[in-house]
């Protein structure tokens, strides 16, 4: 739990002044210094536990976007898992996620492609969305008849939902399935759990999330995954902790999407905080989550 408290302390001193944004989404130099400082701290969380060194990691540029393959040697299984990382669209890198993804690749026994999409506020909406879609489009061309699934955590969950919309708009096959861990879906940040779960969530709070939503999307309704309406949707598995302010993001999306996609699944993990796998890969709940994800992806590929 030590790193969770480190996050809490850092967030307490990391206050963004949203009034520093203007119409061009410019951010004051002092705010950017704080952002860059927190990016460095976020990367240090990737050293909380060691990687699984049996997993191969290789870099590849796809559709002009930097990506990293985990266990690319398993690609002959004709299954690819795209991983979209979290970090409120502003933080996160391969250095932060490498260790977790090596363990995930081992648990899922599959090749995983991590996408290093551009970050806000330097690259606001729709840059990350366009980059993710560009990589996905290239994969569908290069690997026809492969089953492509998506795992996303936090903001990456929102990007995964948006990817389904973009694929449908372009008349491309949608991902075979999605697994979303503690997804941040509602950029308006007005779900009840932002208040009711605040006392038990040591990591996130409403003001912090809303400030980053403004930097990323500047209030644009079309940028908000919770505002997208679907007629069809692939099977989706929503995993969320009971002790996080984003609890209702998963719960509400599940309520919306279940009538559209009967194979959708929702599961709460008791006592777990935001993206608990990132903090403790070997905990009972993390092992259970990875086992559940594996079972879900296999059942829907």
PDB file of C-alpha atoms in Angstrom:
ATOM      1  CA  UNK A   1       0.000   0.000   0.000  1.00  0.00           C
ATOM      2  CA  UNK A   2       3.018   2.281   0.355  1.00  0.00           C
ATOM      3  CA  UNK A   3       2.913   3.583  -3.200  1.00  0.00           C
ATOM      4  CA  UNK A   4      -0.807   4.391  -2.897  1.00  0.00           C
ATOM      5  CA  UNK A   5      -0.057   6.732  -0.024  1.00  0.00           C
ATOM      6  CA  UNK A   6       2.766   8.266  -2.070  1.00  0.00           C
ATOM      7  CA  UNK A   7       0.217   8.995  -4.788  1.00  0.00           C
ATOM      8  CA  UNK A   8      -2.146  10.526  -2.249  1.00  0.00           C
ATOM      9  CA  UNK A   9       0.510  12.824  -0.829  1.00  0.00           C
ATOM     10  CA  UNK A  10       1.609  13.888  -4.292  1.00  0.00           C
ATOM     11  CA  UNK A  11      -1.945  14.626  -5.432  1.00  0.00           C
ATOM     12  CA  UNK A  12      -2.524  16.729  -2.333  1.00  0.00           C
ATOM     13  CA  UNK A  13       0.304  19.067  -3.307  1.00  0.00           C
ATOM     14  CA  UNK A  14      -0.374  18.848  -7.045  1.00  0.00           C
ATOM     15  CA  UNK A  15      -3.150  21.385  -7.619  1.00  0.00           C
ATOM     16  CA  UNK A  16      -3.825  22.515 -11.175  1.00  0.00           C
ATOM     17  CA  UNK A  17      -5.081  26.043 -11.699  1.00  0.00           C
ATOM     18  CA  UNK A  18      -7.563  25.551 -14.523  1.00  0.00           C
ATOM     19  CA  UNK A  19      -7.982  29.299 -14.891  1.00  0.00           C
ATOM     20  CA  UNK A  20      -4.555  29.230 -16.509  1.00  0.00           C
ATOM     21  CA  UNK A  21      -6.113  27.667 -19.616  1.00  0.00           C
ATOM     22  CA  UNK A  22      -7.252  29.921 -22.423  1.00  0.00           C
ATOM     23  CA  UNK A  23      -9.246  29.230 -25.580  1.00  0.00           C
ATOM     24  CA  UNK A  24      -6.228  27.677 -27.266  1.00  0.00           C
ATOM     25  CA  UNK A  25      -5.838  25.199 -24.392  1.00  0.00           C
ATOM     26  CA  UNK A  26      -2.592  26.879 -23.338  1.00  0.00           C
ATOM     27  CA  UNK A  27      -1.229  26.053 -19.927  1.00  0.00           C
ATOM     28  CA  UNK A  28       0.884  28.319 -17.753  1.00  0.00           C
ATOM     29  CA  UNK A  29       4.580  27.463 -17.455  1.00  0.00           C
ATOM     30  CA  UNK A  30       4.189  26.910 -13.705  1.00  0.00           C
ATOM     31  CA  UNK A  31       1.440  24.368 -14.316  1.00  0.00           C
ATOM     32  CA  UNK A  32       3.511  22.574 -16.950  1.00  0.00           C
ATOM     33  CA  UNK A  33       6.377  22.337 -14.461  1.00  0.00           C
ATOM     34  CA  UNK A  34       4.041  20.571 -12.040  1.00  0.00           C
ATOM     35  CA  UNK A  35       2.771  18.301 -14.801  1.00  0.00           C
ATOM     36  CA  UNK A  36       6.292  17.340 -15.866  1.00  0.00           C
ATOM     37  CA  UNK A  37       7.236  16.723 -12.247  1.00  0.00           C
ATOM     38  CA  UNK A  38       4.262  14.436 -11.754  1.00  0.00           C
ATOM     39  CA  UNK A  39       5.084  12.603 -14.993  1.00  0.00           C
ATOM     40  CA  UNK A  40       8.440  11.723 -13.514  1.00  0.00           C
ATOM     41  CA  UNK A  41       6.800  10.542 -10.309  1.00  0.00           C
ATOM     42  CA  UNK A  42       4.283   8.460 -12.280  1.00  0.00           C
ATOM     43  CA  UNK A  43       7.138   6.723 -14.085  1.00  0.00           C
ATOM     44  CA  UNK A  44       8.747   5.856 -10.763  1.00  0.00           C
ATOM     45  CA  UNK A  45       5.632   3.857  -9.858  1.00  0.00           C
ATOM     46  CA  UNK A  46       6.640   1.429 -12.578  1.00  0.00           C
ATOM     47  CA  UNK A  47       9.437   0.271 -10.288  1.00  0.00           C
ATOM     48  CA  UNK A  48       7.108  -0.762  -7.462  1.00  0.00           C
ATOM     49  CA  UNK A  49       7.702  -4.405  -8.384  1.00  0.00           C
ATOM     50  CA  UNK A  50      10.149  -6.045 -10.818  1.00  0.00           C
ATOM     51  CA  UNK A  51       9.173  -7.040 -14.348  1.00  0.00           C
ATOM     52  CA  UNK A  52       8.885 -10.606 -15.550  1.00  0.00           C
ATOM     53  CA  UNK A  53      12.142 -10.840 -17.454  1.00  0.00           C
ATOM     54  CA  UNK A  54      11.018 -13.931 -19.355  1.00  0.00           C
ATOM     55  CA  UNK A  55       8.774 -11.707 -21.473  1.00  0.00           C
ATOM     56  CA  UNK A  56      10.282 -10.141 -24.587  1.00  0.00           C
ATOM     57  CA  UNK A  57       9.675  -6.426 -25.182  1.00  0.00           C
ATOM     58  CA  UNK A  58      10.308  -4.769 -28.543  1.00  0.00           C
ATOM     59  CA  UNK A  59       9.611  -1.317 -29.902  1.00  0.00           C
ATOM     60  CA  UNK A  60       7.826  -0.711 -33.208  1.00  0.00           C
ATOM     61  CA  UNK A  61       6.454   2.406 -34.879  1.00  0.00           C
ATOM     62  CA  UNK A  62       2.972   1.774 -36.255  1.00  0.00           C
ATOM     63  CA  UNK A  63       1.079   4.485 -38.132  1.00  0.00           C
ATOM     64  CA  UNK A  64       3.724   7.005 -36.937  1.00  0.00           C
ATOM     65  CA  UNK A  65       3.005   6.117 -33.294  1.00  0.00           C
ATOM     66  CA  UNK A  66       5.519   4.520 -30.932  1.00  0.00           C
ATOM     67  CA  UNK A  67       4.318   1.139 -29.669  1.00  0.00           C
ATOM     68  CA  UNK A  68       5.800  -1.753 -27.705  1.00  0.00           C
ATOM     69  CA  UNK A  69       5.189  -5.449 -28.215  1.00  0.00           C
ATOM     70  CA  UNK A  70       5.137  -7.819 -25.261  1.00  0.00           C
ATOM     71  CA  UNK A  71       5.588 -11.454 -26.293  1.00  0.00           C
ATOM     72  CA  UNK A  72       5.379 -10.700 -29.996  1.00  0.00           C
ATOM     73  CA  UNK A  73       6.697 -14.223 -30.534  1.00  0.00           C
ATOM     74  CA  UNK A  74       3.184 -15.438 -29.644  1.00  0.00           C
ATOM     75  CA  UNK A  75       1.551 -13.485 -32.459  1.00  0.00           C
ATOM     76  CA  UNK A  76       1.207 -16.680 -34.494  1.00  0.00           C
ATOM     77  CA  UNK A  77      -1.716 -17.491 -32.198  1.00  0.00           C
ATOM     78  CA  UNK A  78      -3.592 -14.938 -34.321  1.00  0.00           C
ATOM     79  CA  UNK A  79      -4.622 -12.996 -31.247  1.00  0.00           C
ATOM     80  CA  UNK A  80      -3.448  -9.488 -30.348  1.00  0.00           C
ATOM     81  CA  UNK A  81      -4.320  -7.547 -27.212  1.00  0.00           C
ATOM     82  CA  UNK A  82      -3.986  -3.771 -27.461  1.00  0.00           C
ATOM     83  CA  UNK A  83      -3.223  -2.088 -24.124  1.00  0.00           C
ATOM     84  CA  UNK A  84      -4.326   1.519 -23.572  1.00  0.00           C
ATOM     85  CA  UNK A  85      -2.823   3.016 -20.429  1.00  0.00           C
ATOM     86  CA  UNK A  86      -4.348   5.419 -17.941  1.00  0.00           C
ATOM     87  CA  UNK A  87      -3.024   8.605 -16.382  1.00  0.00           C
ATOM     88  CA  UNK A  88      -5.914  11.093 -16.906  1.00  0.00           C
ATOM     89  CA  UNK A  89      -4.729  11.563 -20.515  1.00  0.00           C
ATOM     90  CA  UNK A  90      -1.726  13.478 -19.134  1.00  0.00           C
ATOM     91  CA  UNK A  91       0.610  10.907 -17.551  1.00  0.00           C
ATOM     92  CA  UNK A  92       1.877   7.426 -18.293  1.00  0.00           C
ATOM     93  CA  UNK A  93       4.629   5.890 -20.383  1.00  0.00           C
ATOM     94  CA  UNK A  94       6.244   2.576 -21.163  1.00  0.00           C
ATOM     95  CA  UNK A  95       8.508   3.112 -18.144  1.00  0.00           C
ATOM     96  CA  UNK A  96       5.460   3.211 -15.881  1.00  0.00           C
ATOM     97  CA  UNK A  97       3.669   0.231 -17.427  1.00  0.00           C
ATOM     98  CA  UNK A  98       6.444  -2.117 -18.544  1.00  0.00           C
ATOM     99  CA  UNK A  99       6.551  -4.192 -15.345  1.00  0.00           C
ATOM    100  CA  UNK A 100       2.797  -4.647 -15.078  1.00  0.00           C
ATOM    101  CA  UNK A 101       2.452  -5.592 -18.731  1.00  0.00           C
ATOM    102  CA  UNK A 102       5.184  -8.213 -18.580  1.00  0.00           C
ATOM    103  CA  UNK A 103       3.235  -9.975 -15.841  1.00  0.00           C
ATOM    104  CA  UNK A 104      -0.013  -9.503 -17.727  1.00  0.00           C
ATOM    105  CA  UNK A 105       1.490 -10.967 -20.895  1.00  0.00           C
ATOM    106  CA  UNK A 106       2.584 -14.015 -18.917  1.00  0.00           C
ATOM    107  CA  UNK A 107      -0.801 -14.439 -17.258  1.00  0.00           C
ATOM    108  CA  UNK A 108      -2.763 -14.014 -20.488  1.00  0.00           C
ATOM    109  CA  UNK A 109      -0.306 -16.066 -22.566  1.00  0.00           C
ATOM    110  CA  UNK A 110      -0.740 -13.657 -25.444  1.00  0.00           C
ATOM    111  CA  UNK A 111       1.038 -10.919 -27.361  1.00  0.00           C
ATOM    112  CA  UNK A 112       0.208  -7.441 -26.063  1.00  0.00           C
ATOM    113  CA  UNK A 113       0.722  -4.189 -27.962  1.00  0.00           C
ATOM    114  CA  UNK A 114       1.146  -1.126 -25.747  1.00  0.00           C
ATOM    115  CA  UNK A 115       0.435   2.209 -27.485  1.00  0.00           C
ATOM    116  CA  UNK A 116       2.453   5.263 -26.385  1.00  0.00           C
ATOM    117  CA  UNK A 117      -0.139   7.825 -27.408  1.00  0.00           C
ATOM    118  CA  UNK A 118       0.520  11.569 -27.156  1.00  0.00           C
ATOM    119  CA  UNK A 119      -0.408  13.250 -23.887  1.00  0.00           C
ATOM    120  CA  UNK A 120      -2.479  16.271 -22.916  1.00  0.00           C
ATOM    121  CA  UNK A 121      -2.228  19.234 -22.510  1.00  0.00           C
ATOM    122  CA  UNK A 122       0.406  19.525 -25.245  1.00  0.00           C
ATOM    123  CA  UNK A 123      -1.722  17.214 -27.403  1.00  0.00           C
ATOM    124  CA  UNK A 124      -5.394  17.610 -26.416  1.00  0.00           C
ATOM    125  CA  UNK A 125      -8.400  15.791 -27.849  1.00  0.00           C
ATOM    126  CA  UNK A 126      -8.576  14.275 -30.425  1.00  0.00           C
ATOM    127  CA  UNK A 127      -4.838  13.521 -30.811  1.00  0.00           C
ATOM    128  CA  UNK A 128      -4.692  10.430 -28.593  1.00  0.00           C
ATOM    129  CA  UNK A 129      -7.960   9.108 -30.043  1.00  0.00           C
ATOM    130  CA  UNK A 130      -6.677   9.538 -33.593  1.00  0.00           C
ATOM    131  CA  UNK A 131      -3.368   7.856 -32.800  1.00  0.00           C
ATOM    132  CA  UNK A 132      -5.043   4.865 -31.172  1.00  0.00           C
ATOM    133  CA  UNK A 133      -7.375   4.506 -34.139  1.00  0.00           C
ATOM    134  CA  UNK A 134      -4.468   4.826 -36.583  1.00  0.00           C
ATOM    135  CA  UNK A 135      -2.605   1.977 -34.893  1.00  0.00           C
ATOM    136  CA  UNK A 136      -5.743  -0.156 -34.764  1.00  0.00           C
ATOM    137  CA  UNK A 137      -6.495   0.467 -38.447  1.00  0.00           C
ATOM    138  CA  UNK A 138      -2.943  -0.522 -39.405  1.00  0.00           C
ATOM    139  CA  UNK A 139      -3.186  -3.712 -37.334  1.00  0.00           C
ATOM    140  CA  UNK A 140      -6.412  -4.749 -39.062  1.00  0.00           C
ATOM    141  CA  UNK A 141      -4.641  -4.343 -42.415  1.00  0.00           C
ATOM    142  CA  UNK A 142      -1.405  -6.071 -41.429  1.00  0.00           C
ATOM    143  CA  UNK A 143      -3.027  -8.910 -39.507  1.00  0.00           C
ATOM    144  CA  UNK A 144      -6.284  -9.769 -41.273  1.00  0.00           C
ATOM    145  CA  UNK A 145      -8.429 -12.426 -39.616  1.00  0.00           C
ATOM    146  CA  UNK A 146      -6.653 -11.903 -36.284  1.00  0.00           C
ATOM    147  CA  UNK A 147      -8.717 -11.460 -33.142  1.00  0.00           C
ATOM    148  CA  UNK A 148      -7.847  -8.028 -31.751  1.00  0.00           C
ATOM    149  CA  UNK A 149      -8.995  -7.299 -28.206  1.00  0.00           C
ATOM    150  CA  UNK A 150      -8.419  -4.206 -26.081  1.00  0.00           C
ATOM    151  CA  UNK A 151      -7.546  -3.789 -22.415  1.00  0.00           C
ATOM    152  CA  UNK A 152      -7.669  -0.268 -21.023  1.00  0.00           C
ATOM    153  CA  UNK A 153      -7.215   1.153 -17.559  1.00  0.00           C
ATOM    154  CA  UNK A 154      -8.618   4.467 -16.314  1.00  0.00           C
ATOM    155  CA  UNK A 155      -8.408   6.998 -19.180  1.00  0.00           C
ATOM    156  CA  UNK A 156      -7.374   4.111 -21.414  1.00  0.00           C
ATOM    157  CA  UNK A 157     -10.820   2.671 -20.821  1.00  0.00           C
ATOM    158  CA  UNK A 158     -12.355   5.821 -22.255  1.00  0.00           C
ATOM    159  CA  UNK A 159     -10.037   5.610 -25.254  1.00  0.00           C
ATOM    160  CA  UNK A 160     -11.093   1.982 -25.786  1.00  0.00           C
ATOM    161  CA  UNK A 161     -14.770   2.955 -25.909  1.00  0.00           C
ATOM    162  CA  UNK A 162     -13.958   5.767 -28.312  1.00  0.00           C
ATOM    163  CA  UNK A 163     -12.024   3.320 -30.509  1.00  0.00           C
ATOM    164  CA  UNK A 164     -15.184   1.261 -30.989  1.00  0.00           C
ATOM    165  CA  UNK A 165     -16.972   4.390 -32.236  1.00  0.00           C
ATOM    166  CA  UNK A 166     -14.137   5.259 -34.625  1.00  0.00           C
ATOM    167  CA  UNK A 167     -13.957   1.708 -35.988  1.00  0.00           C
ATOM    168  CA  UNK A 168     -17.705   1.665 -36.627  1.00  0.00           C
ATOM    169  CA  UNK A 169     -17.583   5.066 -38.314  1.00  0.00           C
ATOM    170  CA  UNK A 170     -14.812   3.818 -40.625  1.00  0.00           C
ATOM    171  CA  UNK A 171     -16.652   0.534 -41.330  1.00  0.00           C
ATOM    172  CA  UNK A 172     -13.799  -1.477 -39.840  1.00  0.00           C
ATOM    173  CA  UNK A 173     -14.300  -4.613 -37.762  1.00  0.00           C
ATOM    174  CA  UNK A 174     -14.653  -3.622 -34.104  1.00  0.00           C
ATOM    175  CA  UNK A 175     -12.415  -5.206 -31.452  1.00  0.00           C
ATOM    176  CA  UNK A 176     -13.422  -8.754 -30.554  1.00  0.00           C
ATOM    177  CA  UNK A 177     -13.827  -7.743 -26.904  1.00  0.00           C
ATOM    178  CA  UNK A 178     -12.835  -5.130 -24.341  1.00  0.00           C
ATOM    179  CA  UNK A 179     -11.657  -5.466 -20.744  1.00  0.00           C
ATOM    180  CA  UNK A 180     -11.728  -2.143 -18.890  1.00  0.00           C
ATOM    181  CA  UNK A 181     -10.030  -1.791 -15.512  1.00  0.00           C
ATOM    182  CA  UNK A 182     -11.254   1.126 -13.373  1.00  0.00           C
ATOM    183  CA  UNK A 183     -12.238   2.998 -16.549  1.00  0.00           C
ATOM    184  CA  UNK A 184     -12.693   6.760 -16.543  1.00  0.00           C
ATOM    185  CA  UNK A 185     -15.689   7.159 -18.834  1.00  0.00           C
ATOM    186  CA  UNK A 186     -17.595  10.277 -17.766  1.00  0.00           C
ATOM    187  CA  UNK A 187     -15.508  13.410 -18.316  1.00  0.00           C
ATOM    188  CA  UNK A 188     -18.197  15.539 -16.690  1.00  0.00           C
ATOM    189  CA  UNK A 189     -17.205  13.919 -13.390  1.00  0.00           C
ATOM    190  CA  UNK A 190     -20.701  14.202 -11.958  1.00  0.00           C
ATOM    191  CA  UNK A 191     -21.505  10.607 -10.986  1.00  0.00           C
ATOM    192  CA  UNK A 192     -22.580  10.024  -7.386  1.00  0.00           C
ATOM    193  CA  UNK A 193     -19.531   7.925  -6.505  1.00  0.00           C
ATOM    194  CA  UNK A 194     -17.296  10.987  -6.948  1.00  0.00           C
ATOM    195  CA  UNK A 195     -18.833  12.050  -3.644  1.00  0.00           C
ATOM    196  CA  UNK A 196     -19.950   8.833  -1.956  1.00  0.00           C
ATOM    197  CA  UNK A 197     -16.629   7.028  -2.490  1.00  0.00           C
ATOM    198  CA  UNK A 198     -14.280   9.961  -1.809  1.00  0.00           C
ATOM    199  CA  UNK A 199     -13.646   8.990   1.813  1.00  0.00           C
ATOM    200  CA  UNK A 200     -12.353   5.531   0.816  1.00  0.00           C
ATOM    201  CA  UNK A 201     -10.416   6.570  -2.313  1.00  0.00           C
ATOM    202  CA  UNK A 202      -6.886   7.735  -1.414  1.00  0.00           C
ATOM    203  CA  UNK A 203      -5.819   8.209  -5.042  1.00  0.00           C
ATOM    204  CA  UNK A 204      -8.330  10.271  -7.018  1.00  0.00           C
ATOM    205  CA  UNK A 205     -10.685  13.138  -6.322  1.00  0.00           C
ATOM    206  CA  UNK A 206     -13.239  14.999  -8.402  1.00  0.00           C
ATOM    207  CA  UNK A 207     -11.369  18.300  -8.764  1.00  0.00           C
ATOM    208  CA  UNK A 208      -8.213  16.539  -9.925  1.00  0.00           C
ATOM    209  CA  UNK A 209     -10.106  14.509 -12.522  1.00  0.00           C
ATOM    210  CA  UNK A 210     -12.221  17.399 -13.770  1.00  0.00           C
ATOM    211  CA  UNK A 211      -9.174  19.651 -14.126  1.00  0.00           C
ATOM    212  CA  UNK A 212      -7.484  17.102 -16.357  1.00  0.00           C
ATOM    213  CA  UNK A 213     -10.704  16.515 -18.305  1.00  0.00           C
ATOM    214  CA  UNK A 214     -10.728  20.239 -19.077  1.00  0.00           C
ATOM    215  CA  UNK A 215      -7.112  20.178 -20.233  1.00  0.00           C
ATOM    216  CA  UNK A 216      -7.784  17.177 -22.444  1.00  0.00           C
ATOM    217  CA  UNK A 217     -11.192  18.035 -23.884  1.00  0.00           C
ATOM    218  CA  UNK A 218     -12.018  21.639 -22.889  1.00  0.00           C
ATOM    219  CA  UNK A 219     -15.627  20.641 -22.228  1.00  0.00           C
ATOM    220  CA  UNK A 220     -16.230  19.280 -25.748  1.00  0.00           C
ATOM    221  CA  UNK A 221     -19.215  16.931 -25.533  1.00  0.00           C
ATOM    222  CA  UNK A 222     -17.946  14.875 -28.467  1.00  0.00           C
ATOM    223  CA  UNK A 223     -14.791  14.013 -26.496  1.00  0.00           C
ATOM    224  CA  UNK A 224     -16.719  12.427 -23.627  1.00  0.00           C
ATOM    225  CA  UNK A 225     -17.025   8.615 -23.961  1.00  0.00           C
ATOM    226  CA  UNK A 226     -20.132   8.648 -21.756  1.00  0.00           C
ATOM    227  CA  UNK A 227     -21.910  10.783 -24.348  1.00  0.00           C
ATOM    228  CA  UNK A 228     -21.404   8.310 -27.212  1.00  0.00           C
ATOM    229  CA  UNK A 229     -24.532   6.404 -28.243  1.00  0.00           C
ATOM    230  CA  UNK A 230     -24.178   2.915 -29.664  1.00  0.00           C
ATOM    231  CA  UNK A 231     -26.496   0.598 -31.564  1.00  0.00           C
ATOM    232  CA  UNK A 232     -23.962  -2.221 -31.441  1.00  0.00           C
ATOM    233  CA  UNK A 233     -21.007  -2.863 -29.137  1.00  0.00           C
ATOM    234  CA  UNK A 234     -18.526  -5.723 -28.648  1.00  0.00           C
ATOM    235  CA  UNK A 235     -18.521  -7.818 -25.465  1.00  0.00           C
ATOM    236  CA  UNK A 236     -17.084  -5.691 -22.653  1.00  0.00           C
ATOM    237  CA  UNK A 237     -15.904  -6.642 -19.168  1.00  0.00           C
ATOM    238  CA  UNK A 238     -15.837  -3.809 -16.623  1.00  0.00           C
ATOM    239  CA  UNK A 239     -13.680  -4.386 -13.529  1.00  0.00           C
ATOM    240  CA  UNK A 240     -13.727  -1.827 -10.726  1.00  0.00           C
ATOM    241  CA  UNK A 241     -12.813  -1.540  -7.039  1.00  0.00           C
ATOM    242  CA  UNK A 242     -15.420  -0.821  -4.414  1.00  0.00           C
ATOM    243  CA  UNK A 243     -13.170   1.900  -2.980  1.00  0.00           C
ATOM    244  CA  UNK A 244     -12.778   4.305  -5.876  1.00  0.00           C
ATOM    245  CA  UNK A 245     -14.573   7.422  -7.013  1.00  0.00           C
ATOM    246  CA  UNK A 246     -14.825   6.016 -10.545  1.00  0.00           C
ATOM    247  CA  UNK A 247     -17.033   3.165  -9.351  1.00  0.00           C
ATOM    248  CA  UNK A 248     -20.161   4.612 -10.974  1.00  0.00           C
ATOM    249  CA  UNK A 249     -18.381   5.162 -14.291  1.00  0.00           C
ATOM    250  CA  UNK A 250     -18.241   1.372 -14.683  1.00  0.00           C
ATOM    251  CA  UNK A 251     -21.603   0.724 -13.086  1.00  0.00           C
ATOM    252  CA  UNK A 252     -23.445   3.284 -15.231  1.00  0.00           C
ATOM    253  CA  UNK A 253     -21.785   2.246 -18.483  1.00  0.00           C
ATOM    254  CA  UNK A 254     -22.631  -1.376 -17.763  1.00  0.00           C
ATOM    255  CA  UNK A 255     -26.278  -0.454 -17.186  1.00  0.00           C
ATOM    256  CA  UNK A 256     -26.286   1.379 -20.517  1.00  0.00           C
ATOM    257  CA  UNK A 257     -24.442  -1.204 -22.602  1.00  0.00           C
ATOM    258  CA  UNK A 258     -25.886  -4.472 -21.214  1.00  0.00           C
ATOM    259  CA  UNK A 259     -29.164  -4.213 -23.191  1.00  0.00           C
ATOM    260  CA  UNK A 260     -27.092  -3.572 -26.327  1.00  0.00           C
ATOM    261  CA  UNK A 261     -24.491  -6.304 -25.738  1.00  0.00           C
ATOM    262  CA  UNK A 262     -25.790  -9.258 -23.723  1.00  0.00           C
ATOM    263  CA  UNK A 263     -22.283 -10.653 -23.202  1.00  0.00           C
ATOM    264  CA  UNK A 264     -21.218  -7.613 -21.201  1.00  0.00           C
ATOM    265  CA  UNK A 265     -19.939  -8.283 -17.683  1.00  0.00           C
ATOM    266  CA  UNK A 266     -19.439  -6.172 -14.562  1.00  0.00           C
ATOM    267  CA  UNK A 267     -17.435  -7.137 -11.474  1.00  0.00           C
ATOM    268  CA  UNK A 268     -16.551  -5.258  -8.312  1.00  0.00           C
ATOM    269  CA  UNK A 269     -13.456  -6.103  -6.278  1.00  0.00           C
ATOM    270  CA  UNK A 270     -14.020  -5.553  -2.568  1.00  0.00           C
ATOM    271  CA  UNK A 271     -11.681  -3.102  -0.868  1.00  0.00           C
ATOM    272  CA  UNK A 272      -9.715  -2.394  -4.028  1.00  0.00           C
ATOM    273  CA  UNK A 273      -8.512   1.064  -5.064  1.00  0.00           C
ATOM    274  CA  UNK A 274      -7.998   2.550  -8.507  1.00  0.00           C
ATOM    275  CA  UNK A 275      -6.275   0.129 -10.965  1.00  0.00           C
ATOM    276  CA  UNK A 276      -5.123  -2.137  -8.136  1.00  0.00           C
ATOM    277  CA  UNK A 277      -3.052  -4.297 -10.493  1.00  0.00           C
ATOM    278  CA  UNK A 278      -0.750  -1.346 -11.128  1.00  0.00           C
ATOM    279  CA  UNK A 279       0.007  -1.171  -7.403  1.00  0.00           C
ATOM    280  CA  UNK A 280       0.108  -4.853  -6.416  1.00  0.00           C
ATOM    281  CA  UNK A 281       0.441  -7.317  -9.283  1.00  0.00           C
ATOM    282  CA  UNK A 282       0.722 -10.354  -6.980  1.00  0.00           C
ATOM    283  CA  UNK A 283      -2.228  -9.637  -4.687  1.00  0.00           C
ATOM    284  CA  UNK A 284      -5.109 -12.110  -4.595  1.00  0.00           C
ATOM    285  CA  UNK A 285      -7.371  -9.547  -6.227  1.00  0.00           C
ATOM    286  CA  UNK A 286      -4.892  -8.793  -9.011  1.00  0.00           C
ATOM    287  CA  UNK A 287      -4.355 -12.471  -9.784  1.00  0.00           C
ATOM    288  CA  UNK A 288      -8.126 -12.957  -9.765  1.00  0.00           C
ATOM    289  CA  UNK A 289      -8.641  -9.992 -12.094  1.00  0.00           C
ATOM    290  CA  UNK A 290      -6.108 -11.278 -14.617  1.00  0.00           C
ATOM    291  CA  UNK A 291      -7.659 -14.738 -14.503  1.00  0.00           C
ATOM    292  CA  UNK A 292     -11.099 -13.233 -15.062  1.00  0.00           C
ATOM    293  CA  UNK A 293      -9.836 -11.134 -17.977  1.00  0.00           C
ATOM    294  CA  UNK A 294      -8.187 -14.148 -19.574  1.00  0.00           C
ATOM    295  CA  UNK A 295     -11.375 -16.194 -19.288  1.00  0.00           C
ATOM    296  CA  UNK A 296     -13.475 -13.346 -20.724  1.00  0.00           C
ATOM    297  CA  UNK A 297     -11.179 -12.679 -23.688  1.00  0.00           C
ATOM    298  CA  UNK A 298     -10.960 -16.364 -24.570  1.00  0.00           C
ATOM    299  CA  UNK A 299     -14.739 -16.730 -24.384  1.00  0.00           C
ATOM    300  CA  UNK A 300     -15.270 -13.807 -26.757  1.00  0.00           C
ATOM    301  CA  UNK A 301     -12.527 -14.307 -29.337  1.00  0.00           C
TER     302      UNK A 301
END
